[in-house]
Coordinates of C-alpha atoms in Angstrom, one line a residue:
Chain N
M203 CA -1.2 -20.4 -35.6
E204 CA 1.7 -18.8 -37.1
W205 CA 3.7 -19.6 -34.1
F206 CA 2.7 -23.1 -34.2
A207 CA 4.0 -23.5 -37.8
Y208 CA 7.3 -21.8 -36.9
G209 CA 7.5 -24.1 -33.8
L210 CA 7.0 -27.1 -36.1
L211 CA 9.9 -25.8 -38.4
A212 CA 12.1 -25.2 -35.5
L213 CA 11.6 -28.8 -34.2
I214 CA 12.3 -30.2 -37.7
G215 CA 15.4 -28.1 -37.9
L216 CA 16.5 -29.6 -34.6
L217 CA 15.9 -33.0 -35.8
M218 CA 18.0 -32.4 -38.7
S219 CA 20.9 -31.2 -36.6
A220 CA 20.4 -34.1 -34.1
S221 CA 20.4 -36.6 -37.2
A222 CA 23.8 -35.3 -38.2
V223 CA 25.1 -35.8 -34.6
Y224 CA 23.5 -39.3 -34.4
A225 CA 25.1 -40.2 -37.8
F226 CA 28.5 -39.1 -36.5
F227 CA 28.1 -41.2 -33.5
W228 CA 26.9 -44.1 -35.5
A229 CA 29.8 -43.8 -37.7
Q230 CA 32.2 -43.9 -34.7
K231 CA 30.3 -46.9 -33.1
T232 CA 30.2 -49.0 -36.4
G233 CA 34.0 -48.7 -37.0
E234 CA 33.6 -46.4 -40.0
F235 CA 36.5 -44.4 -38.8
R236 CA 39.0 -47.3 -38.2
D237 CA 41.6 -48.7 -40.6
L238 CA 41.0 -45.6 -42.9
D239 CA 44.2 -46.4 -45.2
Q240 CA 42.5 -49.7 -46.2
Q241 CA 39.2 -48.2 -46.6
A242 CA 40.4 -45.6 -49.1
R243 CA 41.1 -48.7 -51.3
S244 CA 37.6 -49.9 -51.2
I245 CA 36.8 -48.5 -54.6
F246 CA 39.0 -51.0 -56.1
D247 CA 38.4 -54.7 -56.7
E248 CA 39.6 -57.7 -58.7
T249 CA 38.3 -56.5 -62.0
E250 CA 39.5 -53.0 -61.7
P251 CA 42.5 -53.4 -59.3
E252 CA 44.6 -50.6 -57.9
G253 CA 47.3 -49.5 -60.3
V254 CA 45.0 -49.7 -63.5
V255 CA 44.2 -46.4 -65.2
T256 CA 40.5 -46.7 -66.3
D257 CA 39.7 -43.8 -68.7
R258 CA 41.4 -42.5 -71.7
F259 CA 40.5 -40.5 -74.8
P260 CA 39.0 -42.7 -77.5
G261 CA 41.3 -43.9 -80.1
R262 CA 44.5 -42.9 -78.0
A263 CA 45.0 -46.2 -76.5
T264 CA 48.4 -47.0 -77.9
R265 CA 49.9 -43.5 -77.3
A266 CA 48.5 -43.4 -73.8
S267 CA 49.7 -46.8 -72.7
A268 CA 53.5 -45.8 -73.2
R269 CA 52.9 -42.7 -71.0
P270 CA 51.6 -43.8 -67.6
Q271 CA 54.9 -45.7 -67.1
H272 CA 56.8 -42.7 -67.6
A273 CA 54.6 -40.7 -65.3
A274 CA 54.8 -43.2 -62.7
A275 CA 58.5 -43.3 -62.8
A276 CA 58.6 -39.5 -62.6
S277 CA 56.3 -39.3 -59.5
K278 CA 58.7 -42.1 -57.7
H279 CA 61.6 -39.7 -58.0
S280 CA 59.7 -36.8 -56.9
Chain U
M1395 CA 20.5 -61.3 -57.8
S1396 CA 17.5 -63.5 -58.2
S1397 CA 16.4 -62.8 -54.5
A1398 CA 15.5 -59.2 -55.1
P1399 CA 13.2 -58.0 -52.4
S1400 CA 9.7 -56.6 -53.3
L1401 CA 8.9 -53.0 -53.2
A1402 CA 7.3 -53.3 -49.7
A1403 CA 10.2 -55.3 -48.4
A1404 CA 12.8 -52.6 -49.7
I1405 CA 11.1 -50.0 -47.5
D1406 CA 10.5 -52.2 -44.4
P1407 CA 13.3 -51.7 -42.1
R1408 CA 13.2 -55.3 -40.9
T1409 CA 14.1 -56.7 -44.4
K1410 CA 17.5 -58.5 -44.3
M1411 CA 20.2 -57.1 -46.7
P1412 CA 21.1 -59.3 -49.7
Q1413 CA 24.4 -61.0 -49.3
E1414 CA 25.9 -61.0 -52.9
R1415 CA 28.1 -58.4 -53.9
A1416 CA 27.1 -57.2 -57.5
E1417 CA 29.6 -56.8 -60.3
L1418 CA 30.3 -53.5 -61.6
H1419 CA 28.8 -54.2 -65.0
Q1420 CA 25.6 -55.6 -63.5
I1421 CA 25.3 -52.5 -61.3
D1422 CA 25.7 -50.2 -64.4
E1423 CA 23.2 -52.1 -66.3
S1424 CA 20.7 -51.6 -63.4
T1425 CA 21.1 -47.9 -63.4
R1426 CA 21.1 -47.6 -67.2
V1427 CA 17.6 -46.5 -67.9
L1428 CA 17.6 -44.1 -64.8
A1429 CA 20.8 -42.5 -65.7
L1430 CA 20.0 -42.0 -69.4
I1431 CA 16.6 -40.3 -68.3
F1432 CA 18.4 -37.8 -66.0
L1433 CA 21.5 -37.3 -68.0
G1434 CA 19.5 -37.1 -71.2
T1435 CA 17.0 -34.5 -69.9
S1436 CA 20.0 -32.6 -68.2
A1437 CA 21.6 -32.3 -71.7
V1438 CA 18.5 -30.8 -73.2
W1439 CA 18.1 -28.3 -70.2
L1440 CA 21.6 -27.4 -70.6
L1441 CA 21.1 -26.1 -74.1
V1442 CA 17.9 -24.3 -73.1
G1443 CA 19.7 -22.6 -70.2
T1444 CA 22.5 -21.6 -72.4
I1445 CA 20.1 -19.9 -74.9
F1446 CA 18.4 -18.0 -72.0
A1447 CA 21.8 -17.1 -70.8
L1448 CA 23.1 -15.7 -74.2
I1449 CA 19.8 -13.5 -74.5
A1450 CA 20.2 -12.2 -71.0
S1451 CA 23.9 -11.5 -71.4
W1452 CA 23.4 -9.5 -74.6
K1453 CA 20.7 -7.5 -73.1
L1454 CA 23.0 -6.1 -70.5
H1455 CA 25.1 -4.3 -73.1
N1456 CA 22.3 -3.7 -75.6
P1457 CA 19.2 -3.3 -73.6
E1458 CA 17.1 -2.8 -76.6
F1459 CA 17.7 -6.4 -77.9
L1460 CA 14.4 -8.3 -78.1
S1461 CA 12.7 -5.8 -75.4
T1462 CA 9.4 -5.5 -77.3
Q1463 CA 8.1 -8.8 -76.2
E1464 CA 7.3 -8.8 -72.3
W1465 CA 8.2 -12.6 -72.0
L1466 CA 11.7 -11.8 -73.3
T1467 CA 12.4 -9.1 -70.9
F1468 CA 15.6 -9.1 -68.9
G1469 CA 13.8 -9.9 -65.6
R1470 CA 12.1 -13.0 -67.1
V1471 CA 14.8 -14.3 -69.3
R1472 CA 17.5 -14.1 -66.7
T1473 CA 15.2 -15.8 -64.1
A1474 CA 14.4 -18.5 -66.7
H1475 CA 18.2 -19.0 -67.2
L1476 CA 18.9 -19.4 -63.4
N1477 CA 16.0 -21.8 -62.8
T1478 CA 16.5 -23.9 -65.9
V1479 CA 20.3 -24.4 -65.2
I1480 CA 19.8 -25.1 -61.5
Y1481 CA 16.7 -27.4 -61.6
G1482 CA 17.0 -28.6 -65.2
W1483 CA 20.6 -29.0 -65.9
A1484 CA 22.6 -29.1 -62.5
T1485 CA 19.9 -31.1 -60.5
N1486 CA 19.1 -33.7 -63.2
A1487 CA 22.7 -34.3 -63.9
G1488 CA 23.5 -34.5 -60.2
I1489 CA 20.8 -37.0 -59.7
G1490 CA 21.8 -39.2 -62.5
V1491 CA 25.5 -39.2 -61.3
S1492 CA 24.4 -39.7 -57.6
F1493 CA 22.5 -42.7 -58.4
W1494 CA 25.0 -44.4 -60.4
L1495 CA 27.7 -43.5 -57.8
M1496 CA 25.6 -44.7 -54.9
A1497 CA 24.8 -48.0 -56.4
R1498 CA 28.4 -48.6 -57.4
L1499 CA 29.9 -47.6 -54.1
S1500 CA 27.2 -49.6 -52.4
R1501 CA 28.0 -52.7 -54.5
T1502 CA 24.2 -53.2 -55.0
L1503 CA 21.8 -53.1 -58.0
L1504 CA 19.4 -50.3 -58.1
R1505 CA 16.1 -51.7 -57.3
H1506 CA 12.5 -50.7 -58.1
A1507 CA 13.7 -48.0 -60.3
G1508 CA 10.2 -47.6 -61.7
I1509 CA 9.4 -45.1 -59.0
L1510 CA 12.3 -43.1 -60.0
Y1511 CA 11.2 -43.0 -63.7
V1512 CA 8.0 -41.5 -62.7
S1513 CA 9.5 -38.9 -60.2
G1514 CA 12.1 -38.2 -63.0
A1515 CA 9.3 -37.4 -65.4
A1516 CA 7.2 -35.4 -62.7
W1517 CA 10.3 -33.4 -61.8
N1518 CA 11.0 -32.5 -65.6
L1519 CA 7.5 -31.7 -66.2
A1520 CA 7.4 -29.4 -63.3
V1521 CA 10.6 -27.6 -64.6
I1522 CA 9.0 -27.2 -68.0
V1523 CA 5.8 -25.8 -66.6
G1524 CA 7.7 -23.7 -64.0
T1525 CA 9.9 -22.2 -66.8
F1526 CA 6.7 -21.3 -68.9
G1527 CA 5.3 -19.7 -65.8
I1528 CA 8.3 -17.6 -65.3
L1529 CA 8.1 -16.3 -68.8
R1530 CA 4.4 -15.7 -68.5
G1531 CA 5.2 -13.5 -65.5
D1532 CA 4.0 -15.9 -62.7
G1533 CA 7.4 -16.0 -61.0
Q1534 CA 7.8 -15.6 -57.3
P1535 CA 9.9 -12.6 -56.4
V1536 CA 12.3 -15.0 -54.3
E1537 CA 15.8 -15.5 -55.8
W1538 CA 16.6 -19.2 -56.6
L1539 CA 12.7 -20.0 -55.9
E1540 CA 11.3 -18.3 -58.6
F1541 CA 9.2 -21.2 -60.0
P1542 CA 5.4 -20.4 -59.5
R1543 CA 3.7 -21.7 -56.6
Y1544 CA 1.6 -24.1 -58.6
V1545 CA 4.6 -26.3 -59.6
T1546 CA 6.6 -26.2 -56.5
P1547 CA 4.5 -29.1 -54.5
L1548 CA 5.2 -31.3 -57.6
L1549 CA 8.9 -30.5 -57.5
F1550 CA 9.0 -31.4 -53.8
V1551 CA 7.2 -34.6 -54.0
S1552 CA 9.2 -35.9 -56.9
Y1553 CA 12.3 -34.9 -55.3
A1554 CA 11.5 -36.3 -52.0
L1555 CA 10.9 -39.7 -53.7
I1556 CA 14.2 -39.5 -55.4
G1557 CA 16.0 -38.7 -52.0
V1558 CA 14.4 -41.7 -50.3
W1559 CA 15.2 -44.0 -53.0
G1560 CA 18.9 -42.9 -52.8
I1561 CA 18.9 -43.8 -49.0
I1562 CA 17.2 -47.1 -49.6
T1563 CA 19.9 -47.9 -52.2
F1564 CA 22.5 -47.4 -49.5
R1565 CA 20.7 -49.5 -47.2
F1566 CA 21.2 -52.5 -49.6
R1567 CA 24.9 -52.0 -49.6
R1568 CA 27.3 -54.7 -49.8
G1569 CA 30.6 -52.9 -49.1
E1570 CA 32.2 -53.4 -45.7
H1571 CA 32.9 -49.7 -45.6
T1572 CA 30.9 -46.4 -46.4
Y1573 CA 33.3 -44.6 -48.8
V1574 CA 33.6 -40.8 -48.3
S1575 CA 31.7 -40.3 -51.5
Q1576 CA 28.7 -42.1 -50.1
W1577 CA 28.7 -39.8 -47.0
Y1578 CA 28.5 -36.8 -49.2
L1579 CA 25.8 -38.3 -51.4
L1580 CA 23.7 -39.3 -48.5
A1581 CA 24.0 -36.0 -46.9
A1582 CA 23.0 -34.2 -50.3
L1583 CA 20.0 -36.5 -50.9
F1584 CA 18.9 -36.1 -47.3
W1585 CA 19.3 -32.4 -46.9
F1586 CA 17.9 -31.0 -50.0
P1587 CA 14.1 -32.0 -49.5
W1588 CA 14.5 -30.3 -45.9
L1589 CA 16.1 -27.2 -47.6
Y1590 CA 13.4 -26.9 -50.2
S1591 CA 10.3 -27.6 -48.2
I1592 CA 11.2 -25.1 -45.3
A1593 CA 12.2 -22.4 -47.9
Q1594 CA 8.7 -23.0 -49.7
I1595 CA 6.7 -23.0 -46.6
M1596 CA 8.4 -19.8 -45.0
L1597 CA 8.7 -17.9 -48.2
V1598 CA 5.7 -19.0 -50.4
F1599 CA 2.9 -20.8 -48.6
A1600 CA 3.1 -19.1 -45.1
P1601 CA 5.4 -16.1 -45.8
T1602 CA 7.4 -14.6 -43.0
V1603 CA 7.7 -10.8 -42.7
G1604 CA 10.7 -8.5 -42.6
V1605 CA 14.2 -9.5 -42.3
I1606 CA 13.3 -13.1 -41.6
Q1607 CA 12.4 -13.6 -45.3
A1608 CA 15.7 -12.3 -46.4
L1609 CA 17.5 -14.6 -44.1
T1610 CA 15.4 -17.6 -45.2
N1611 CA 15.9 -16.7 -48.8
W1612 CA 19.8 -16.7 -48.4
W1613 CA 19.8 -19.6 -46.0
F1614 CA 18.2 -21.6 -48.8
A1615 CA 20.1 -20.1 -51.9
H1616 CA 23.4 -20.6 -50.4
N1617 CA 22.7 -24.1 -49.0
V1618 CA 21.3 -25.4 -52.2
L1619 CA 24.9 -24.6 -53.4
G1620 CA 26.7 -25.9 -50.5
L1621 CA 24.7 -28.7 -49.2
W1622 CA 23.2 -30.1 -52.5
F1623 CA 25.5 -29.3 -55.4
T1624 CA 28.8 -29.2 -53.6
P1625 CA 28.4 -32.6 -52.0
I1626 CA 27.5 -34.2 -55.1
G1627 CA 30.5 -32.6 -57.0
I1628 CA 32.9 -33.5 -54.2
A1629 CA 31.5 -37.1 -54.1
A1630 CA 32.1 -37.2 -57.9
S1631 CA 35.7 -36.0 -57.8
Y1632 CA 36.6 -38.1 -54.7
Y1633 CA 35.4 -41.3 -56.6
F1634 CA 36.7 -40.5 -60.1
I1635 CA 40.1 -39.0 -59.4
P1636 CA 41.3 -42.2 -57.6
K1637 CA 39.3 -44.5 -59.8
V1638 CA 40.6 -43.2 -63.0
L1639 CA 44.3 -42.9 -61.9
G1640 CA 44.1 -46.3 -60.2
K1641 CA 45.6 -45.0 -56.9
P1642 CA 43.8 -44.2 -53.5
I1643 CA 43.4 -40.6 -52.3
H1644 CA 46.3 -38.9 -50.6
S1645 CA 44.8 -39.0 -47.2
Y1646 CA 41.6 -40.8 -46.4
H1647 CA 41.7 -39.3 -42.8
L1648 CA 41.5 -35.9 -44.2
S1649 CA 38.6 -36.6 -46.3
V1650 CA 36.6 -37.8 -43.4
V1651 CA 37.4 -34.7 -41.6
G1652 CA 36.5 -32.6 -44.5
F1653 CA 33.0 -34.2 -44.8
W1654 CA 32.2 -33.5 -41.0
A1655 CA 33.5 -29.9 -41.2
L1656 CA 31.1 -29.3 -44.2
A1657 CA 28.2 -30.9 -42.2
F1658 CA 28.8 -28.9 -39.2
F1659 CA 29.8 -25.4 -40.5
Y1660 CA 28.1 -24.8 -43.8
N1661 CA 24.7 -24.2 -42.7
W1662 CA 25.3 -20.7 -41.3
A1663 CA 27.4 -19.4 -44.2
G1664 CA 24.5 -18.0 -46.2
V1665 CA 24.1 -15.1 -44.2
H1666 CA 27.2 -13.5 -45.9
H1667 CA 24.8 -12.4 -48.7
L1668 CA 23.3 -10.1 -46.3
I1669 CA 26.4 -8.2 -44.7
G1670 CA 25.6 -4.7 -44.4
G1671 CA 21.9 -5.2 -44.4
P1672 CA 19.3 -4.5 -41.8
I1673 CA 19.7 -7.7 -39.9
P1674 CA 21.3 -8.1 -36.5
V1675 CA 25.0 -7.6 -36.5
W1676 CA 25.5 -10.8 -34.5
V1677 CA 23.8 -12.8 -37.2
Q1678 CA 26.2 -11.4 -39.7
S1679 CA 29.1 -12.0 -37.6
A1680 CA 28.2 -15.6 -37.2
G1681 CA 27.7 -16.0 -41.0
I1682 CA 31.2 -14.5 -41.5
V1683 CA 32.6 -16.8 -39.0
A1684 CA 30.9 -19.9 -40.5
S1685 CA 32.2 -18.8 -44.1
L1686 CA 35.7 -18.6 -42.9
M1687 CA 35.4 -22.0 -40.9
M1688 CA 34.7 -23.3 -44.4
V1689 CA 38.4 -22.8 -45.1
I1690 CA 39.1 -26.1 -43.1
P1691 CA 36.9 -28.5 -45.4
V1692 CA 38.0 -26.6 -48.5
I1693 CA 41.9 -26.9 -47.7
V1694 CA 41.4 -30.5 -46.7
T1695 CA 39.5 -31.3 -49.9
A1696 CA 42.1 -29.4 -51.8
I1697 CA 45.1 -31.4 -50.4
N1698 CA 43.3 -34.4 -51.2
H1699 CA 42.4 -33.6 -54.8
H1700 CA 45.6 -32.0 -55.7
L1701 CA 48.0 -34.3 -54.0
T1702 CA 46.4 -37.4 -55.3
V1703 CA 46.9 -35.8 -59.0
I1704 CA 50.6 -34.7 -58.6
G1705 CA 52.8 -36.9 -60.6
S1706 CA 50.1 -38.2 -62.8
F1707 CA 49.3 -35.0 -65.0
Q1708 CA 49.8 -37.0 -68.2
Q1709 CA 47.0 -39.5 -67.2
V1710 CA 44.8 -36.6 -66.3
W1711 CA 45.5 -35.0 -69.7
N1712 CA 44.8 -38.4 -71.5
S1713 CA 41.4 -39.0 -69.8
P1714 CA 38.4 -36.9 -70.9
T1715 CA 36.8 -37.6 -67.3
L1716 CA 39.9 -36.3 -65.4
R1717 CA 40.5 -33.4 -67.6
F1718 CA 37.1 -31.9 -66.7
I1719 CA 37.0 -33.2 -63.0
V1720 CA 40.5 -31.9 -62.3
F1721 CA 39.6 -28.6 -63.7
G1722 CA 36.5 -28.5 -61.4
A1723 CA 38.5 -29.6 -58.4
M1724 CA 41.1 -26.8 -58.9
N1725 CA 38.2 -24.3 -59.2
Y1726 CA 36.5 -25.7 -56.2
T1727 CA 39.5 -24.7 -54.2
L1728 CA 39.8 -21.3 -55.8
A1729 CA 36.1 -20.3 -55.7
S1730 CA 35.7 -21.6 -52.1
L1731 CA 38.7 -19.6 -50.7
L1732 CA 37.6 -16.5 -52.7
G1733 CA 34.1 -17.0 -51.3
S1734 CA 35.4 -17.1 -47.8
A1735 CA 37.5 -13.9 -48.5
M1736 CA 34.4 -12.2 -49.9
A1737 CA 32.7 -12.7 -46.6
L1738 CA 35.1 -10.4 -44.8
R1739 CA 33.5 -7.1 -44.2
S1740 CA 36.3 -5.1 -45.9
V1741 CA 36.2 -7.2 -49.0
N1742 CA 32.3 -7.4 -49.1
S1743 CA 32.0 -3.6 -49.0
V1744 CA 33.5 -3.6 -52.4
T1745 CA 32.1 -6.8 -54.0
H1746 CA 28.5 -6.6 -52.8
F1747 CA 26.1 -5.6 -55.4
T1748 CA 28.5 -5.7 -58.3
H1749 CA 29.3 -8.2 -61.2
F1750 CA 31.9 -9.7 -58.9
T1751 CA 29.3 -11.6 -57.2
V1752 CA 27.8 -12.8 -60.4
G1753 CA 31.3 -14.0 -61.6
H1754 CA 31.8 -15.9 -58.3
A1755 CA 28.4 -17.6 -58.6
H1756 CA 29.3 -19.0 -61.9
H1757 CA 32.9 -19.9 -60.6
G1758 CA 31.2 -22.2 -58.2
M1759 CA 28.3 -23.4 -60.2
Y1760 CA 30.1 -23.7 -63.6
S1761 CA 33.7 -23.9 -63.1
F1762 CA 33.4 -26.3 -60.3
F1763 CA 30.1 -28.2 -60.4
T1764 CA 29.2 -28.2 -64.0
M1765 CA 32.6 -29.3 -65.1
V1766 CA 32.8 -32.2 -62.5
M1767 CA 29.3 -33.2 -63.9
F1768 CA 30.8 -33.2 -67.5
G1769 CA 33.6 -35.3 -66.5
S1770 CA 31.5 -37.8 -64.7
I1771 CA 29.2 -38.2 -67.8
Y1772 CA 32.3 -38.8 -70.0
Y1773 CA 33.0 -41.8 -67.6
M1774 CA 29.5 -43.1 -67.2
L1775 CA 27.9 -43.1 -70.7
P1776 CA 30.5 -45.5 -72.3
R1777 CA 29.9 -47.8 -69.4
L1778 CA 26.3 -47.6 -69.5
L1779 CA 26.0 -48.0 -73.2
R1780 CA 28.8 -50.2 -73.7
K1781 CA 30.1 -48.0 -76.5
E1782 CA 33.1 -45.7 -76.9
W1783 CA 32.6 -42.0 -77.3
P1784 CA 32.5 -41.3 -81.1
S1785 CA 34.9 -38.4 -81.4
A1786 CA 37.8 -37.2 -79.4
F1787 CA 37.7 -34.0 -81.5
L1788 CA 34.4 -33.1 -80.0
I1789 CA 35.4 -33.8 -76.5
N1790 CA 38.5 -31.4 -77.0
V1791 CA 36.2 -28.8 -78.4
H1792 CA 33.8 -29.2 -75.4
F1793 CA 36.8 -29.0 -73.1
W1794 CA 38.5 -26.1 -74.5
G1795 CA 35.2 -24.1 -75.3
T1796 CA 34.0 -24.4 -71.8
A1797 CA 37.3 -24.2 -69.8
A1798 CA 38.5 -21.2 -71.7
G1799 CA 35.0 -19.7 -71.8
I1800 CA 34.3 -19.9 -68.1
T1801 CA 37.7 -18.7 -67.2
L1802 CA 37.3 -15.6 -69.4
Y1803 CA 33.8 -15.3 -67.8
V1804 CA 35.0 -15.3 -64.3
V1805 CA 38.0 -13.1 -64.9
A1806 CA 36.2 -10.5 -66.7
L1807 CA 33.4 -10.1 -64.4
S1808 CA 35.8 -10.2 -61.3
I1809 CA 38.0 -7.4 -62.7
G1810 CA 34.9 -5.5 -63.9
G1811 CA 32.9 -6.0 -60.7
W1812 CA 35.8 -4.8 -58.5
I1813 CA 36.5 -1.7 -60.5
Q1814 CA 32.5 -1.0 -60.3
G1815 CA 32.7 -1.6 -56.6
M1816 CA 35.7 0.7 -56.1
Q1817 CA 33.9 3.4 -58.2
M1818 CA 30.7 3.1 -56.2
N1819 CA 32.5 3.3 -52.9
D1820 CA 34.5 6.4 -53.8
V1821 CA 32.2 9.0 -52.3
K1822 CA 34.6 11.8 -52.6
N1823 CA 34.8 12.0 -56.4
Y1824 CA 31.4 10.2 -57.0
P1825 CA 30.7 10.3 -60.7
D1826 CA 27.4 10.2 -62.3
F1827 CA 25.9 6.7 -61.4
L1828 CA 25.2 6.3 -65.1
Q1829 CA 29.0 6.6 -65.8
I1830 CA 29.8 3.8 -63.5
M1831 CA 27.3 1.7 -65.4
V1832 CA 28.6 2.5 -68.7
A1833 CA 32.0 1.6 -67.7
T1834 CA 31.0 -2.1 -67.1
K1835 CA 30.0 -2.3 -70.5
P1836 CA 33.2 -3.7 -72.0
W1837 CA 33.4 -6.4 -69.2
L1838 CA 29.8 -7.3 -70.0
F1839 CA 30.7 -7.7 -73.6
A1840 CA 33.5 -9.9 -72.6
R1841 CA 31.0 -12.0 -70.8
T1842 CA 28.9 -12.4 -73.8
I1843 CA 31.9 -13.6 -75.7
A1844 CA 32.7 -16.1 -73.1
G1845 CA 29.1 -17.3 -73.1
L1846 CA 29.4 -17.9 -76.8
M1847 CA 32.6 -19.9 -76.3
I1848 CA 30.8 -21.8 -73.6
A1849 CA 27.8 -22.4 -76.0
V1850 CA 29.9 -23.8 -78.7
G1851 CA 31.3 -26.3 -76.0
H1852 CA 27.9 -27.3 -75.0
I1853 CA 26.9 -27.9 -78.7
A1854 CA 29.9 -30.2 -79.1
F1855 CA 28.8 -31.9 -75.9
V1856 CA 25.2 -32.6 -77.0
V1857 CA 26.3 -33.8 -80.4
S1858 CA 28.6 -36.2 -78.7
F1859 CA 25.8 -37.2 -76.3
V1860 CA 23.3 -37.9 -79.2
W1861 CA 26.0 -39.6 -81.4
I1862 CA 27.0 -42.2 -78.6
L1863 CA 23.2 -42.9 -78.0
I1864 CA 22.6 -43.6 -81.6
K1865 CA 25.8 -45.1 -82.9
K1866 CA 25.9 -48.9 -83.4
R1867 CA 28.0 -50.9 -81.1
T1868 CA 30.8 -52.8 -82.7
V1869 CA 32.2 -56.0 -81.4
E1870 CA 35.9 -55.1 -82.2
E1871 CA 35.7 -51.8 -80.1
T1872 CA 39.0 -51.9 -78.3
S1873 CA 37.7 -50.0 -75.5
P1874 CA 40.3 -47.9 -74.0
T1875 CA 37.6 -46.0 -72.1
L1876 CA 35.6 -49.0 -71.6
F1877 CA 38.5 -50.9 -69.6
N1878 CA 36.3 -53.7 -68.2
T1879 CA 34.6 -55.4 -70.9
P1880 CA 31.8 -57.4 -69.5
P1881 CA 31.5 -61.0 -70.3
T1882 CA 28.1 -60.7 -71.9
L1883 CA 29.2 -58.1 -74.5
S1884 CA 29.8 -60.6 -77.2
L1885 CA 26.2 -62.1 -76.8
K1886 CA 24.4 -58.7 -76.7
T1887 CA 25.7 -57.2 -79.8
S1888 CA 23.7 -57.6 -83.0

């Protein structure tokens, strides 16, 4: 009885491993690994486009808005 | 979004996916109640866990403190701390953040969340009963699984529902691409029920004997960190760092490599808790190799997190979210590399059975995971409630209290633990064992001070949390945090 239980658990473990391998090949087949540079931008959209900072300390809007440009210029030079 | 599929249709694999792409504010609205349930309860558990932590920490240098009541003895209070912060704070916060992220990245509304409300309530009920059980003395003698056996089935069922619902939300995705955070979230939601059920069966309901027990225990305990909390933390940082800065991550190719490396290597790493123990040496060696293989996903993640941030430190500093998340990401790199080093036999022979390990556990769970969760909550709540955070001062107190506190904590215990390990290994001039223990007291006292600093930060956080919940929404809120003012805002304020 004990060995039956462990056999079952081992089987589940194998299925879990198999599911990871399956997911990997599924991703390969459905093109998840293609055109990755574009995919990295999928978190931006029309309402929150690339280049817009979306979080600041409350009440610091005016001070903060001057700074990103400065920082962006600095990063361009580096 | 009128053609929402029914509950049965949502589960049926033949159902066709809805074609519309939901707007971000619609998605936020659909997850609001769920996120508030999980994040609200997590904040309460955070305070409860902190109180247990402070009592336990004080007892280590003043053992007579509160020692007359058996339910407040060290063994129970420390265990109650572990289980409330893991299953109460970290898991609740992780679920709240995961669902919000999953719905947003899948560009779909969260559907039939009623089941999640019930399972959320059941989960928290189980954690309450389990904590009382531990304090009563019903705890299981298995590290990380101390909840008494009468609550664990309820925990498992409620979690399994939550996991399934995350995967169903993913099924209704409308994005063209599975973003790397979604991979991490899916993996976490899918793996945790497996880990928990196997560990319960093999340790509590049909216990194995001998070394298999120890192996199963550490396989579970380490994988909870590596296959449940870590993926959620990394998923959140892979979303928030580029999202807040408004620039894509440094190398998306590497992020994909990082995910698959974690998926394939992590599972074996837990054995490094048993190095030098009476288990087969080849198993230990395999665990050490797996722990060192983890350097690959860690370096990859580090490159992405840090090179994305470089050049934008000013924005990081100006964003409550990123202050916490970048702090967490930096500590993920540090804690993981240290963890791999600790798996080496020569290092392990010093650090094992010392406070160094305790410091390392908090480095991973707090400096990395908890800080990332704080950052995520600072981003989510204003969008869920459509209100601005009430006080920048409280956020600052929270950040400095927790960041300085946990840094002091980890540094103190690492130094103290290392000294302790060197003294215990010094067999030639072996002092009285009691002397070695007494020598750790200053470091343990430093830990209590660190704990108090962290507690101040937590109080500031909970005050902020309650304040933003009850404060009135003003129409003229200029919303620096709330960048995307939804069109319905003016109609709904009153």
